[in-house]
């Protein structure tokens, strides 16, 4: 199946893709797939977007890498644009989401350190969270399956139940310095955090001197119909990690912070070789060109609503397969009544890609450029996948009945 030279850490599907355009991918099996996974919310503008391709090609012929020893004009430009569009005053660029989270965690700890409260290094996180696969971020995520066998869990993370403000208050001690949360849990199963809860967290942080950190690695850069998901709640964090969608498929992440929260990040305390390199910065700027264009996010919202309505109809029509639909914009989840892995496989067999997640949910994360035609095509394919699963359920029931009758007869 897959090459034996690679770590077998991924349960890979025996399928690859050579080309793609927009929301479509051409498979090694000769079939065409509707890509409603976007490489897990990464190819935010679809495949082979002309502006991204042209930008990367142009930059590739200029300069690839010079190191953060020197000024990088495209990095300054992308930083300025992110600052102009958000709560943030300062940006640190990384190559991935986990590194953006590491920068966020370090920023929070340094803040309290320079405030002469170095004991406030602990961070409260939530059950079902996912923050990456580095040693610190698996500790932050707190999931046993990712921690097992990797030695002592990195100290400094206290996990509380999802959506319970009293539990958060109880978890705050003299050594607590921050609260870290995804506005919508992605890997956890597209579980939106109520806007009121985010506002309560903001108030709690203001009251107790904690920093509020948002992990918008998956929810950010237009995915939910706003540039950042927290905008729906009307409050802002002190620190935010982003990645995935901002690179449109190029490895790129960033940690954003207010001037105050970032005050401990002084020369020499943190660094990166590749983060913010000219190739990544050119692409990040090109992604923003598209996402910030007038009307783009309105269209994400319009299409997201149409998709969500269709999915609600799908759930109603197939109550044995699906339980409910949830999410915002083009970050939608179908919670299933059959194993979600079976649904992802059935979807693939009829030519649509989705992504499994926790809480028995299938994630639908189409590129933000999808139109009504792709939504209709997705709906037809999801219907076909549901029918396939129902046929299997039907056959299983018939077999069980036949067995029962045979037993009665004997
Ligand atoms: C994907 C993801 C990460 C980790 O990003 P990597 O680029 O894989 O390191 C962190 N947080 C959230 C919410 C994510 O979805």
XYZ file of C-alpha atoms in Angstrom, residues 7-400:
394
model
C 6.777 6.386 9.470
C 3.492 4.504 9.564
C 2.025 7.241 11.758
C -0.789 8.057 9.325
C -3.641 5.682 8.486
C -3.452 6.735 4.862
C -6.119 6.174 2.244
C -4.628 4.427 -0.807
C -5.291 7.378 -3.079
C -3.254 10.340 -4.277
C -3.911 13.375 -6.418
C -1.895 14.859 -9.221
C -3.838 17.951 -10.100
C -6.763 19.982 -8.909
C -8.717 23.102 -9.791
C -10.882 24.977 -7.357
C -12.902 22.514 -5.293
C -12.027 19.554 -7.526
C -9.219 17.015 -7.294
C -8.184 14.433 -9.869
C -7.326 11.135 -8.213
C -4.680 8.544 -9.047
C -7.630 6.174 -9.560
C -8.800 8.193 -12.565
C -11.791 9.629 -10.707
C -12.627 13.239 -9.897
C -13.402 14.196 -6.311
C -15.216 17.160 -4.840
C -12.817 18.363 -2.158
C -14.891 19.307 0.891
C -11.979 18.663 3.237
C -9.479 21.180 1.812
C -6.594 19.199 3.301
C -8.196 19.942 6.688
C -9.159 23.591 6.169
C -5.834 24.466 4.530
C -6.477 25.020 0.817
C -8.770 27.899 1.656
C -8.929 29.203 -1.913
C -9.116 25.767 -3.536
C -6.526 24.172 -5.758
C -4.414 26.031 -8.321
C -5.943 29.417 -7.556
C -4.531 31.641 -10.325
C -3.521 34.482 -8.001
C -1.724 32.136 -5.590
C 0.019 30.252 -8.388
C 1.205 33.454 -10.062
C 2.367 34.949 -6.753
C 4.354 31.863 -5.762
C 5.922 31.545 -9.203
C 6.915 35.201 -9.250
C 8.420 35.023 -5.765
C 10.183 31.725 -6.573
C 12.129 33.494 -9.299
C 13.201 36.276 -6.910
C 14.427 35.153 -3.483
C 13.413 32.156 -1.340
C 15.127 32.644 1.967
C 17.356 35.178 3.668
C 16.769 34.491 7.413
C 15.173 36.697 10.027
C 18.635 38.184 10.540
C 17.480 40.605 7.824
C 14.347 42.580 7.152
C 11.812 40.725 5.021
C 9.559 43.295 3.335
C 6.762 40.862 2.499
C 6.752 39.746 6.162
C 6.391 43.329 7.346
C 3.585 43.860 4.844
C 1.694 40.721 5.955
C 2.222 41.611 9.599
C 0.921 45.147 9.022
C -2.147 43.824 7.225
C -2.975 41.314 9.973
C -2.563 44.058 12.561
C -4.798 46.409 10.575
C -7.548 43.772 10.371
C -7.453 42.489 13.957
C -7.086 43.256 17.669
C -3.352 42.624 17.401
C -0.371 44.971 17.434
C 2.385 42.365 16.989
C 2.831 39.257 14.834
C 5.328 36.368 14.912
C 5.351 34.113 11.851
C 5.773 30.331 12.010
C 5.523 27.373 9.649
C 2.674 25.530 11.314
C -0.202 25.713 13.726
C 1.582 23.946 16.569
C 4.494 26.384 16.330
C 2.038 29.286 16.387
C 0.558 27.801 19.577
C 4.044 27.351 21.058
C 4.692 31.029 20.364
C 1.346 31.901 21.969
C 2.126 29.852 25.084
C 5.605 31.362 25.356
C 4.191 34.870 24.867
C 1.742 34.338 27.745
C 4.400 32.949 30.060
C 6.852 35.761 29.267
C 4.132 38.349 29.894
C 3.731 37.206 33.480
C 7.490 36.752 33.810
C 8.219 40.374 32.925
C 5.329 41.387 35.197
C 7.325 39.748 37.979
C 4.745 37.022 38.418
C 6.692 34.120 36.850
C 4.650 31.612 38.854
C 1.652 32.364 36.622
C 2.758 29.964 33.916
C -0.254 27.621 33.942
C -2.864 27.676 31.191
C -6.455 26.441 31.342
C -7.622 24.418 28.326
C -10.813 22.528 27.462
C -11.845 18.922 26.998
C -12.004 17.953 23.333
C -9.403 20.593 22.424
C -6.727 20.126 19.798
C -3.714 22.412 19.653
C -1.097 20.403 17.719
C 1.406 17.591 18.167
C 4.476 19.144 19.795
C 5.209 18.145 23.379
C 3.642 21.308 24.804
C 0.630 21.311 22.503
C -0.276 17.664 23.216
C -0.178 18.624 26.892
C -2.437 21.608 26.115
C -4.830 19.401 24.130
C -4.808 16.909 26.962
C -5.901 13.919 24.883
C -4.558 10.672 26.304
C -4.216 9.062 22.857
C -1.731 11.762 21.813
C 0.148 11.860 25.138
C 0.669 8.135 25.671
C 4.249 6.944 25.513
C 5.852 10.351 25.117
C 7.182 10.681 28.621
C 6.038 13.066 31.307
C 3.310 15.407 30.116
C 4.664 18.951 29.799
C 3.644 20.729 32.968
C 1.479 23.798 33.002
C -1.887 22.869 31.499
C -5.115 22.355 33.419
C -8.021 20.980 31.476
C -11.653 21.684 32.332
C -14.949 20.468 30.860
C -16.263 22.115 27.707
C -18.453 25.187 28.154
C -18.643 25.310 31.968
C -17.690 28.737 33.341
C -17.861 27.562 36.977
C -15.312 24.847 36.174
C -13.020 27.508 34.688
C -13.367 29.692 37.787
C -12.625 26.722 40.033
C -9.505 25.863 38.028
C -7.979 29.319 38.430
C -5.229 29.385 41.041
C -2.400 31.751 41.938
C -0.234 30.121 39.257
C -2.790 30.455 36.425
C -1.743 32.847 33.672
C -3.998 32.263 30.687
C -6.989 30.529 29.145
C -6.578 28.854 25.757
C -9.607 27.956 23.627
C -10.716 27.266 20.044
C -13.840 29.364 19.266
C -15.125 26.291 17.436
C -13.454 22.994 18.270
C -12.287 21.506 14.983
C -10.745 18.102 15.657
C -13.127 17.855 18.596
C -16.051 17.615 16.169
C -16.987 21.105 14.964
C -18.273 21.995 18.415
C -18.997 25.751 18.547
C -18.313 27.479 21.838
C -21.360 29.660 22.626
C -20.617 33.343 22.006
C -21.855 34.144 25.500
C -19.281 31.745 26.938
C -16.452 33.479 25.078
C -17.685 36.803 26.444
C -17.733 35.321 29.956
C -14.149 34.148 29.483
C -13.130 37.634 28.379
C -14.724 39.182 31.463
C -13.148 36.550 33.708
C -9.699 37.216 32.225
C -10.117 40.966 32.671
C -11.153 40.457 36.281
C -8.316 38.114 37.183
C -5.442 39.392 35.050
C -5.359 36.289 32.847
C -4.523 36.425 29.172
C -7.113 35.070 26.765
C -5.601 33.017 23.937
C -7.645 31.927 20.945
C -6.558 29.031 18.773
C -7.927 30.048 15.379
C -5.661 27.723 13.432
C -8.701 26.038 11.902
C -11.432 28.655 12.329
C -9.443 31.625 11.065
C -9.018 33.479 7.775
C -12.625 33.503 6.609
C -13.544 29.899 7.417
C -16.587 30.851 9.518
C -17.673 33.795 7.386
C -15.799 36.422 9.377
C -12.052 36.965 9.028
C -11.723 35.387 12.486
C -14.357 33.309 14.274
C -14.140 35.277 17.510
C -15.510 38.339 15.696
C -18.950 36.681 15.912
C -18.804 36.971 19.705
C -17.905 40.665 19.734
C -14.846 40.228 21.967
C -11.147 39.916 21.229
C -8.349 37.808 22.700
C -4.951 39.011 23.913
C -3.119 36.414 21.856
C -4.195 34.339 18.869
C -2.628 31.474 16.918
C -3.475 31.072 13.250
C -2.196 28.801 10.446
C -3.979 26.450 8.020
C -6.075 28.798 5.822
C -3.663 31.752 5.842
C -1.208 29.846 3.634
C -3.778 28.454 1.215
C -1.679 25.257 1.137
C 1.735 26.793 1.754
C 3.051 26.005 5.270
C 2.422 29.169 7.236
C 1.307 30.089 10.714
C 1.390 33.124 12.956
C 0.992 34.213 16.537
C -0.776 37.565 16.944
C -0.809 39.556 20.173
C -1.595 42.930 21.621
C 1.345 45.175 22.403
C 0.739 44.585 26.113
C 0.514 40.772 25.880
C 3.636 40.640 23.693
C 5.705 42.876 25.947
C 7.887 40.018 27.187
C 8.888 38.930 23.686
C 12.040 41.007 23.550
C 15.059 40.561 21.234
C 16.557 37.086 21.415
C 13.884 35.345 23.507
C 12.277 33.487 20.617
C 13.168 32.661 17.033
C 12.663 30.558 13.921
C 14.749 29.712 10.863
C 12.002 29.242 8.313
C 9.128 31.209 9.826
C 8.142 34.234 7.787
C 10.277 33.399 4.779
C 9.640 35.286 1.532
C 7.823 32.442 -0.230
C 5.355 31.919 2.617
C 4.886 35.663 3.072
C 4.141 36.248 -0.604
C 1.493 33.528 -0.537
C 0.002 34.767 2.753
C -0.360 38.224 1.271
C -1.960 36.765 -1.841
C -4.483 34.835 0.284
C -5.390 38.079 2.066
C -5.758 39.878 -1.279
C -8.593 37.485 -2.073
C -10.184 37.023 1.351
C -10.209 40.767 2.119
C -11.618 41.747 -1.272
C -15.004 43.474 -0.874
C -17.855 40.977 -0.731
C -15.721 37.846 -0.384
C -16.748 37.048 3.199
C -20.388 37.951 2.448
C -20.310 35.260 -0.198
C -18.782 32.745 2.262
C -21.702 33.482 4.572
C -24.287 33.194 1.804
C -22.924 29.890 0.516
C -22.367 28.602 4.050
C -26.042 29.190 4.869
C -27.180 27.417 1.720
C -24.924 24.466 2.524
C -26.105 24.336 6.129
C -29.747 24.345 5.042
C -29.079 21.527 2.596
C -27.292 19.566 5.292
C -30.238 20.083 7.657
C -32.431 18.564 4.946
C -29.975 15.695 4.583
C -30.116 15.012 8.322
C -33.949 15.060 8.248
C -34.015 12.700 5.288
C -31.548 10.212 6.766
C -32.180 10.043 10.504
C -30.526 6.636 10.798
C -27.272 7.997 9.377
C -27.090 11.549 10.707
C -27.966 13.140 14.003
C -27.419 16.852 13.433
C -25.511 19.565 11.602
C -23.540 22.293 13.359
C -20.898 24.905 12.678
C -20.583 28.336 11.151
C -19.858 29.593 7.636
C -18.001 26.919 5.707
C -16.894 25.034 8.811
C -19.695 22.539 9.175
C -19.975 19.202 10.916
C -22.395 16.322 10.493
C -22.716 14.382 13.699
C -23.449 10.797 12.713
C -25.453 7.914 14.142
C -23.300 5.362 12.300
C -19.499 5.449 12.704
C -18.295 8.700 11.117
C -15.415 6.808 9.484
C -17.991 4.754 7.545
C -19.600 7.983 6.355
C -16.261 9.458 5.229
C -15.530 6.221 3.319
C -19.001 6.136 1.742
C -18.604 9.778 0.736
C -15.262 9.046 -0.882
C -16.765 6.112 -2.783
C -19.250 8.514 -4.392
C -16.661 11.202 -5.104
C -16.702 13.671 -2.223
C -13.995 14.184 0.368
C -14.745 15.075 3.990
C -12.702 14.789 7.175
C -13.467 12.739 10.259
C -13.411 14.371 13.683
C -14.152 13.666 17.327
C -17.668 13.256 18.709
C -18.482 10.949 15.746
C -18.603 13.894 13.383
C -17.733 14.371 9.711
C -16.256 17.769 8.935
C -17.183 19.588 5.743
C -14.567 22.268 5.088
C -14.912 23.249 1.438
C -12.628 25.850 -0.056
C -14.015 29.319 0.587
C -14.433 29.891 -3.154
C -17.205 27.298 -3.635
C -20.386 28.379 -5.349
C -23.914 27.043 -5.551
C -22.957 24.497 -8.225
C -20.439 22.829 -5.916
C -22.895 22.904 -3.021
C -25.515 21.164 -5.174
C -22.972 18.599 -6.339
C -21.952 18.015 -2.722
C -25.554 17.544 -1.651
C -26.189 14.974 -4.400
C -23.082 13.042 -3.421
C -23.908 13.181 0.281
C -27.379 11.845 -0.536
C -25.807 9.006 -2.481
C -23.441 8.237 0.396
C -26.335 8.196 2.875
C -28.329 5.858 0.619
C -25.347 3.513 0.437
C -25.111 3.372 4.199
C -28.864 2.818 4.513
C -28.632 -0.069 2.060
C -25.981 -1.674 4.249
C -28.059 -1.089 7.398
C -31.088 -2.593 5.620
C -29.123 -5.667 4.553
C -27.803 -6.115 8.094
C -31.339 -5.935 9.460
C -32.626 -8.436 6.888
C -29.785 -10.835 7.736
C -30.496 -10.525 11.467
